[in-house]
Amino acid sequence: MAAALLAVSVAGCSSGNSSSAGENTEKLKTEISKLQEENKQLKEENDKLKQEASAAAVAATGNTEAADSTNEGGSTNTSGSEEQDKAIVKGQPLTIGGIAEYTITKTSFAKKVIPSKPGSFYTYYEAKEPGTTYLAITLKVKNLGGEGKAADSFAEMQVKYDNQYEYKTFSTLEKNGGEDFTYTNISDVEPLKNGTLVYLAEVPDEVQTGDKPLYAEVKIEGQTYRYTIR
């Protein structure tokens, strides 16, 4: 509501009409006084409306910030929970209901990787490139599904050294109680049966002898878990 403003000009009067002019002047003064009072009231009302509108805007902004703060806090907490859930520890089974149970049982470096209980004839893997060795991570799985599951579909792994150097792995499956290896892409693990998978990454010797952080990212059913080696 805009405030009313008043400007009044009073013309000069001749001496002959001084009495009449005096009366008119008094009337004008009275009118001016009334208008000034009304103007004051209008200004006060206008100021009050502005203050109320400003207070409402501040309150709305405060509610928005509080809501954003709550949402941010929720996101942070959820993220923290997810980070905790992403750990997989050697010797501790990770169970996904209706899918499988996963347990990392062994981690080793070797130029030549052989089955855990080699028979008279067996397959082995040897790092051919000079200055390299195999990092072998053994993952024991138990199929909790209702049908056979391809051995190469249980998990995927990637090794990371010093938080920046990445090495891919390939997998092999022990058979005959650990006497030999076989290919994971042609093998199944039947329901409620166990399978011993070995994931191999050919890495520089520095990865074995160095003291920088070393871990594996294990992808299971669309979720990535971190296995810390050192």
PDB file of C-alpha atoms in Angstrom:
ATOM      1  CA  MET A   1       0.000   0.000   0.000  1.00  0.00           C
ATOM      2  CA  ALA A   2       1.646   3.228  -1.128  1.00  0.00           C
ATOM      3  CA  ALA A   3       1.791   6.200   1.222  1.00  0.00           C
ATOM      4  CA  ALA A   4      -0.095   9.365   0.205  1.00  0.00           C
ATOM      5  CA  LEU A   5       1.884  12.572  -0.200  1.00  0.00           C
ATOM      6  CA  LEU A   6       0.520  16.093  -0.149  1.00  0.00           C
ATOM      7  CA  ALA A   7       1.801  19.375  -1.544  1.00  0.00           C
ATOM      8  CA  VAL A   8      -0.245  22.546  -1.050  1.00  0.00           C
ATOM      9  CA  SER A   9       0.322  26.033  -2.398  1.00  0.00           C
ATOM     10  CA  VAL A  10      -1.435  28.999  -0.790  1.00  0.00           C
ATOM     11  CA  ALA A  11      -1.885  32.034  -3.027  1.00  0.00           C
ATOM     12  CA  GLY A  12      -1.358  35.530  -1.665  1.00  0.00           C
ATOM     13  CA  CYS A  13      -4.541  37.546  -0.807  1.00  0.00           C
ATOM     14  CA  SER A  14      -5.240  41.202  -0.942  1.00  0.00           C
ATOM     15  CA  SER A  15      -5.667  43.204   2.229  1.00  0.00           C
ATOM     16  CA  GLY A  16      -9.312  43.685   1.419  1.00  0.00           C
ATOM     17  CA  ASN A  17     -10.046  40.070   1.766  1.00  0.00           C
ATOM     18  CA  SER A  18      -7.747  39.436   4.736  1.00  0.00           C
ATOM     19  CA  SER A  19     -10.536  38.111   6.936  1.00  0.00           C
ATOM     20  CA  SER A  20     -11.759  35.673   4.302  1.00  0.00           C
ATOM     21  CA  ALA A  21      -8.218  34.681   3.471  1.00  0.00           C
ATOM     22  CA  GLY A  22      -7.469  34.039   7.117  1.00  0.00           C
ATOM     23  CA  GLU A  23     -10.446  31.708   7.401  1.00  0.00           C
ATOM     24  CA  ASN A  24      -9.436  29.864   4.249  1.00  0.00           C
ATOM     25  CA  THR A  25      -5.904  29.541   5.538  1.00  0.00           C
ATOM     26  CA  GLU A  26      -7.121  28.014   8.796  1.00  0.00           C
ATOM     27  CA  LYS A  27      -9.306  25.579   6.873  1.00  0.00           C
ATOM     28  CA  LEU A  28      -6.385  24.605   4.684  1.00  0.00           C
ATOM     29  CA  LYS A  29      -4.177  24.121   7.727  1.00  0.00           C
ATOM     30  CA  THR A  30      -6.832  21.883   9.267  1.00  0.00           C
ATOM     31  CA  GLU A  31      -7.137  19.861   6.042  1.00  0.00           C
ATOM     32  CA  ILE A  32      -3.375  19.593   5.761  1.00  0.00           C
ATOM     33  CA  SER A  33      -3.160  18.399   9.341  1.00  0.00           C
ATOM     34  CA  LYS A  34      -5.777  15.720   8.691  1.00  0.00           C
ATOM     35  CA  LEU A  35      -4.061  14.603   5.499  1.00  0.00           C
ATOM     36  CA  GLN A  36      -0.699  14.474   7.234  1.00  0.00           C
ATOM     37  CA  GLU A  37      -2.191  12.287   9.968  1.00  0.00           C
ATOM     38  CA  GLU A  38      -3.748   9.980   7.354  1.00  0.00           C
ATOM     39  CA  ASN A  39      -0.456   9.915   5.495  1.00  0.00           C
ATOM     40  CA  LYS A  40       1.353   8.948   8.689  1.00  0.00           C
ATOM     41  CA  GLN A  41      -1.096   6.123   9.329  1.00  0.00           C
ATOM     42  CA  LEU A  42      -0.793   4.868   5.758  1.00  0.00           C
ATOM     43  CA  LYS A  43       3.006   4.924   6.006  1.00  0.00           C
ATOM     44  CA  GLU A  44       2.909   2.978   9.270  1.00  0.00           C
ATOM     45  CA  GLU A  45       0.604   0.365   7.737  1.00  0.00           C
ATOM     46  CA  ASN A  46       2.839   0.152   4.674  1.00  0.00           C
ATOM     47  CA  ASP A  47       5.953  -0.355   6.835  1.00  0.00           C
ATOM     48  CA  LYS A  48       4.159  -3.028   8.849  1.00  0.00           C
ATOM     49  CA  LEU A  49       3.184  -4.914   5.688  1.00  0.00           C
ATOM     50  CA  LYS A  50       6.776  -4.783   4.433  1.00  0.00           C
ATOM     51  CA  GLN A  51       8.076  -6.147   7.741  1.00  0.00           C
ATOM     52  CA  GLU A  52       5.542  -9.006   7.710  1.00  0.00           C
ATOM     53  CA  ALA A  53       6.424  -9.894   4.107  1.00  0.00           C
ATOM     54  CA  SER A  54      10.149  -9.837   4.932  1.00  0.00           C
ATOM     55  CA  ALA A  55       9.643 -12.048   7.998  1.00  0.00           C
ATOM     56  CA  ALA A  56       7.642 -14.541   5.942  1.00  0.00           C
ATOM     57  CA  ALA A  57      10.383 -14.699   3.300  1.00  0.00           C
ATOM     58  CA  VAL A  58      13.067 -15.293   5.953  1.00  0.00           C
ATOM     59  CA  ALA A  59      11.000 -18.058   7.557  1.00  0.00           C
ATOM     60  CA  ALA A  60      10.497 -19.770   4.195  1.00  0.00           C
ATOM     61  CA  THR A  61      14.221 -19.612   3.468  1.00  0.00           C
ATOM     62  CA  GLY A  62      15.022 -21.023   6.900  1.00  0.00           C
ATOM     63  CA  ASN A  63      12.680 -23.974   6.351  1.00  0.00           C
ATOM     64  CA  THR A  64      14.233 -24.681   2.966  1.00  0.00           C
ATOM     65  CA  GLU A  65      17.755 -24.630   4.387  1.00  0.00           C
ATOM     66  CA  ALA A  66      16.710 -26.877   7.258  1.00  0.00           C
ATOM     67  CA  ALA A  67      15.187 -29.350   4.815  1.00  0.00           C
ATOM     68  CA  ASP A  68      18.305 -29.273   2.646  1.00  0.00           C
ATOM     69  CA  SER A  69      20.483 -29.786   5.721  1.00  0.00           C
ATOM     70  CA  THR A  70      18.391 -32.777   6.757  1.00  0.00           C
ATOM     71  CA  ASN A  71      18.606 -34.288   3.281  1.00  0.00           C
ATOM     72  CA  GLU A  72      22.342 -33.747   3.136  1.00  0.00           C
ATOM     73  CA  GLY A  73      22.756 -35.370   6.513  1.00  0.00           C
ATOM     74  CA  GLY A  74      20.678 -38.329   5.367  1.00  0.00           C
ATOM     75  CA  SER A  75      22.760 -38.722   2.228  1.00  0.00           C
ATOM     76  CA  THR A  76      25.984 -38.609   4.221  1.00  0.00           C
ATOM     77  CA  ASN A  77      24.771 -41.197   6.688  1.00  0.00           C
ATOM     78  CA  THR A  78      23.612 -43.495   3.928  1.00  0.00           C
ATOM     79  CA  SER A  79      26.909 -43.120   2.128  1.00  0.00           C
ATOM     80  CA  GLY A  80      28.790 -43.936   5.327  1.00  0.00           C
ATOM     81  CA  SER A  81      26.661 -47.028   5.828  1.00  0.00           C
ATOM     82  CA  GLU A  82      27.293 -48.125   2.257  1.00  0.00           C
ATOM     83  CA  GLU A  83      31.038 -47.670   2.686  1.00  0.00           C
ATOM     84  CA  GLN A  84      30.974 -49.908   5.761  1.00  0.00           C
ATOM     85  CA  ASP A  85      28.969 -52.527   3.887  1.00  0.00           C
ATOM     86  CA  LYS A  86      31.536 -52.580   1.060  1.00  0.00           C
ATOM     87  CA  ALA A  87      34.219 -54.332   3.075  1.00  0.00           C
ATOM     88  CA  ILE A  88      34.979 -58.024   2.618  1.00  0.00           C
ATOM     89  CA  VAL A  89      37.455 -59.577   5.055  1.00  0.00           C
ATOM     90  CA  LYS A  90      39.541 -62.715   4.619  1.00  0.00           C
ATOM     91  CA  GLY A  91      38.055 -65.637   6.529  1.00  0.00           C
ATOM     92  CA  GLN A  92      34.720 -63.931   7.146  1.00  0.00           C
ATOM     93  CA  PRO A  93      31.847 -65.260   4.976  1.00  0.00           C
ATOM     94  CA  LEU A  94      29.791 -62.745   3.042  1.00  0.00           C
ATOM     95  CA  THR A  95      26.297 -64.164   2.514  1.00  0.00           C
ATOM     96  CA  ILE A  96      23.815 -62.898  -0.060  1.00  0.00           C
ATOM     97  CA  GLY A  97      20.520 -64.661   0.543  1.00  0.00           C
ATOM     98  CA  GLY A  98      19.324 -66.845  -2.289  1.00  0.00           C
ATOM     99  CA  ILE A  99      22.537 -66.221  -4.246  1.00  0.00           C
ATOM    100  CA  ALA A 100      25.716 -67.469  -2.596  1.00  0.00           C
ATOM    101  CA  GLU A 101      28.109 -67.383   0.310  1.00  0.00           C
ATOM    102  CA  TYR A 102      31.528 -65.878  -0.424  1.00  0.00           C
ATOM    103  CA  THR A 103      34.702 -66.359   1.629  1.00  0.00           C
ATOM    104  CA  ILE A 104      38.202 -65.184   0.713  1.00  0.00           C
ATOM    105  CA  THR A 105      40.467 -67.876   2.127  1.00  0.00           C
ATOM    106  CA  LYS A 106      43.953 -67.092   0.826  1.00  0.00           C
ATOM    107  CA  THR A 107      46.119 -64.428  -0.789  1.00  0.00           C
ATOM    108  CA  SER A 108      49.596 -65.142  -2.134  1.00  0.00           C
ATOM    109  CA  PHE A 109      52.295 -64.066  -4.583  1.00  0.00           C
ATOM    110  CA  ALA A 110      53.962 -66.665  -6.762  1.00  0.00           C
ATOM    111  CA  LYS A 111      55.787 -66.839 -10.058  1.00  0.00           C
ATOM    112  CA  LYS A 112      54.051 -70.155 -10.627  1.00  0.00           C
ATOM    113  CA  VAL A 113      50.507 -70.889  -9.358  1.00  0.00           C
ATOM    114  CA  ILE A 114      49.499 -74.532  -8.877  1.00  0.00           C
ATOM    115  CA  PRO A 115      46.331 -76.191  -7.469  1.00  0.00           C
ATOM    116  CA  SER A 116      46.074 -76.520  -3.670  1.00  0.00           C
ATOM    117  CA  LYS A 117      46.438 -80.344  -3.818  1.00  0.00           C
ATOM    118  CA  PRO A 118      48.133 -81.058  -7.139  1.00  0.00           C
ATOM    119  CA  GLY A 119      47.579 -84.486  -8.618  1.00  0.00           C
ATOM    120  CA  SER A 120      49.869 -86.474 -10.894  1.00  0.00           C
ATOM    121  CA  PHE A 121      48.823 -84.272 -13.788  1.00  0.00           C
ATOM    122  CA  TYR A 122      47.643 -80.703 -13.364  1.00  0.00           C
ATOM    123  CA  THR A 123      47.387 -77.301 -14.995  1.00  0.00           C
ATOM    124  CA  TYR A 124      49.422 -74.390 -13.651  1.00  0.00           C
ATOM    125  CA  TYR A 125      49.902 -70.695 -14.407  1.00  0.00           C
ATOM    126  CA  GLU A 126      53.320 -69.053 -14.659  1.00  0.00           C
ATOM    127  CA  ALA A 127      54.136 -65.369 -15.045  1.00  0.00           C
ATOM    128  CA  LYS A 128      56.118 -65.184 -18.273  1.00  0.00           C
ATOM    129  CA  GLU A 129      57.033 -61.505 -18.405  1.00  0.00           C
ATOM    130  CA  PRO A 130      60.338 -60.626 -16.669  1.00  0.00           C
ATOM    131  CA  GLY A 131      59.994 -58.711 -13.421  1.00  0.00           C
ATOM    132  CA  THR A 132      56.430 -59.877 -12.814  1.00  0.00           C
ATOM    133  CA  THR A 133      54.669 -62.317 -10.552  1.00  0.00           C
ATOM    134  CA  TYR A 134      51.126 -63.537  -9.960  1.00  0.00           C
ATOM    135  CA  LEU A 135      48.951 -62.211  -7.173  1.00  0.00           C
ATOM    136  CA  ALA A 136      46.501 -65.041  -6.437  1.00  0.00           C
ATOM    137  CA  ILE A 137      43.309 -64.498  -4.423  1.00  0.00           C
ATOM    138  CA  THR A 138      41.339 -67.615  -3.505  1.00  0.00           C
ATOM    139  CA  LEU A 139      37.571 -67.178  -3.166  1.00  0.00           C
ATOM    140  CA  LYS A 140      35.477 -70.055  -1.892  1.00  0.00           C
ATOM    141  CA  VAL A 141      31.799 -69.878  -2.925  1.00  0.00           C
ATOM    142  CA  LYS A 142      28.722 -71.820  -1.910  1.00  0.00           C
ATOM    143  CA  ASN A 143      25.792 -71.697  -4.302  1.00  0.00           C
ATOM    144  CA  LEU A 144      22.615 -70.818  -2.372  1.00  0.00           C
ATOM    145  CA  GLY A 145      20.462 -70.584  -5.489  1.00  0.00           C
ATOM    146  CA  GLY A 146      17.998 -73.161  -6.720  1.00  0.00           C
ATOM    147  CA  GLU A 147      19.989 -74.140  -9.796  1.00  0.00           C
ATOM    148  CA  GLY A 148      23.536 -74.392 -11.083  1.00  0.00           C
ATOM    149  CA  LYS A 149      25.432 -71.123 -11.455  1.00  0.00           C
ATOM    150  CA  ALA A 150      28.243 -70.472 -13.919  1.00  0.00           C
ATOM    151  CA  ALA A 151      31.550 -70.333 -12.055  1.00  0.00           C
ATOM    152  CA  ASP A 152      32.658 -67.174 -13.840  1.00  0.00           C
ATOM    153  CA  SER A 153      29.482 -65.303 -12.802  1.00  0.00           C
ATOM    154  CA  PHE A 154      29.998 -65.371  -9.040  1.00  0.00           C
ATOM    155  CA  ALA A 155      32.386 -62.441  -8.892  1.00  0.00           C
ATOM    156  CA  GLU A 156      34.760 -60.149 -10.759  1.00  0.00           C
ATOM    157  CA  MET A 157      37.988 -58.729  -9.335  1.00  0.00           C
ATOM    158  CA  GLN A 158      40.353 -55.884 -10.030  1.00  0.00           C
ATOM    159  CA  VAL A 159      43.574 -55.251  -8.098  1.00  0.00           C
ATOM    160  CA  LYS A 160      44.662 -51.728  -7.184  1.00  0.00           C
ATOM    161  CA  TYR A 161      48.158 -50.767  -5.976  1.00  0.00           C
ATOM    162  CA  ASP A 162      49.103 -47.439  -4.369  1.00  0.00           C
ATOM    163  CA  ASN A 163      45.515 -46.220  -4.966  1.00  0.00           C
ATOM    164  CA  GLN A 164      46.194 -45.636  -8.660  1.00  0.00           C
ATOM    165  CA  TYR A 165      47.685 -48.625 -10.504  1.00  0.00           C
ATOM    166  CA  GLU A 166      45.030 -51.077 -11.663  1.00  0.00           C
ATOM    167  CA  TYR A 167      45.469 -54.705 -12.717  1.00  0.00           C
ATOM    168  CA  LYS A 168      42.798 -56.939 -14.187  1.00  0.00           C
ATOM    169  CA  THR A 169      42.352 -60.531 -13.105  1.00  0.00           C
ATOM    170  CA  PHE A 170      41.162 -63.740 -14.680  1.00  0.00           C
ATOM    171  CA  SER A 171      39.728 -66.697 -12.781  1.00  0.00           C
ATOM    172  CA  THR A 172      40.216 -70.438 -12.681  1.00  0.00           C
ATOM    173  CA  LEU A 173      38.334 -73.127 -10.746  1.00  0.00           C
ATOM    174  CA  GLU A 174      39.815 -75.979  -8.759  1.00  0.00           C
ATOM    175  CA  LYS A 175      38.415 -79.419  -9.538  1.00  0.00           C
ATOM    176  CA  ASN A 176      38.783 -82.937  -8.140  1.00  0.00           C
ATOM    177  CA  GLY A 177      39.240 -81.624  -4.623  1.00  0.00           C
ATOM    178  CA  GLY A 178      42.033 -79.255  -5.639  1.00  0.00           C
ATOM    179  CA  GLU A 179      44.043 -81.660  -7.818  1.00  0.00           C
ATOM    180  CA  ASP A 180      43.709 -79.539 -10.954  1.00  0.00           C
ATOM    181  CA  PHE A 181      42.381 -76.320 -12.441  1.00  0.00           C
ATOM    182  CA  THR A 182      39.607 -75.962 -14.993  1.00  0.00           C
ATOM    183  CA  TYR A 183      38.087 -73.059 -16.917  1.00  0.00           C
ATOM    184  CA  THR A 184      35.397 -71.060 -15.124  1.00  0.00           C
ATOM    185  CA  ASN A 185      33.526 -70.206 -18.307  1.00  0.00           C
ATOM    186  CA  ILE A 186      32.672 -73.853 -18.950  1.00  0.00           C
ATOM    187  CA  SER A 187      32.005 -74.892 -15.346  1.00  0.00           C
ATOM    188  CA  ASP A 188      28.986 -74.639 -13.037  1.00  0.00           C
ATOM    189  CA  VAL A 189      28.644 -74.834  -9.261  1.00  0.00           C
ATOM    190  CA  GLU A 190      25.543 -76.822  -8.381  1.00  0.00           C
ATOM    191  CA  PRO A 191      23.014 -75.747  -5.683  1.00  0.00           C
ATOM    192  CA  LEU A 192      24.334 -75.970  -2.101  1.00  0.00           C
ATOM    193  CA  LYS A 193      27.737 -77.101  -3.396  1.00  0.00           C
ATOM    194  CA  ASN A 194      31.067 -75.346  -2.967  1.00  0.00           C
ATOM    195  CA  GLY A 195      33.497 -74.081  -5.547  1.00  0.00           C
ATOM    196  CA  THR A 196      37.055 -72.812  -5.084  1.00  0.00           C
ATOM    197  CA  LEU A 197      37.857 -69.957  -7.431  1.00  0.00           C
ATOM    198  CA  VAL A 198      41.329 -68.469  -7.820  1.00  0.00           C
ATOM    199  CA  TYR A 199      41.643 -64.966  -9.271  1.00  0.00           C
ATOM    200  CA  LEU A 200      45.037 -64.164 -10.820  1.00  0.00           C
ATOM    201  CA  ALA A 201      46.601 -60.809 -11.641  1.00  0.00           C
ATOM    202  CA  GLU A 202      50.050 -60.600 -13.213  1.00  0.00           C
ATOM    203  CA  VAL A 203      51.703 -57.666 -11.429  1.00  0.00           C
ATOM    204  CA  PRO A 204      55.193 -56.105 -11.249  1.00  0.00           C
ATOM    205  CA  ASP A 205      57.447 -57.455  -8.504  1.00  0.00           C
ATOM    206  CA  GLU A 206      57.223 -54.019  -6.859  1.00  0.00           C
ATOM    207  CA  VAL A 207      53.595 -54.740  -5.954  1.00  0.00           C
ATOM    208  CA  GLN A 208      54.791 -57.707  -3.890  1.00  0.00           C
ATOM    209  CA  THR A 209      57.875 -56.113  -2.338  1.00  0.00           C
ATOM    210  CA  GLY A 210      56.587 -52.564  -1.880  1.00  0.00           C
ATOM    211  CA  ASP A 211      54.798 -51.195   1.159  1.00  0.00           C
ATOM    212  CA  LYS A 212      52.158 -49.079  -0.626  1.00  0.00           C
ATOM    213  CA  PRO A 213      48.430 -49.801  -0.143  1.00  0.00           C
ATOM    214  CA  LEU A 214      47.184 -52.872  -1.971  1.00  0.00           C
ATOM    215  CA  TYR A 215      43.587 -54.015  -2.264  1.00  0.00           C
ATOM    216  CA  ALA A 216      41.147 -55.783  -4.560  1.00  0.00           C
ATOM    217  CA  GLU A 217      37.778 -54.503  -5.690  1.00  0.00           C
ATOM    218  CA  VAL A 218      35.403 -57.471  -5.701  1.00  0.00           C
ATOM    219  CA  LYS A 219      32.214 -57.002  -7.700  1.00  0.00           C
ATOM    220  CA  ILE A 220      29.370 -59.286  -6.574  1.00  0.00           C
ATOM    221  CA  GLU A 221      25.790 -58.988  -7.835  1.00  0.00           C
ATOM    222  CA  GLY A 222      26.320 -55.382  -8.924  1.00  0.00           C
ATOM    223  CA  GLN A 223      27.895 -54.343  -5.603  1.00  0.00           C
ATOM    224  CA  THR A 224      31.604 -53.634  -5.224  1.00  0.00           C
ATOM    225  CA  TYR A 225      33.377 -54.741  -2.044  1.00  0.00           C
ATOM    226  CA  ARG A 226      36.914 -53.824  -1.032  1.00  0.00           C
ATOM    227  CA  TYR A 227      39.282 -56.533   0.120  1.00  0.00           C
ATOM    228  CA  THR A 228      42.316 -54.927   1.781  1.00  0.00           C
ATOM    229  CA  ILE A 229      45.488 -56.945   1.302  1.00  0.00           C
ATOM    230  CA  ARG A 230      47.758 -54.444   3.057  1.00  0.00           C
TER     231      ARG A 230
END
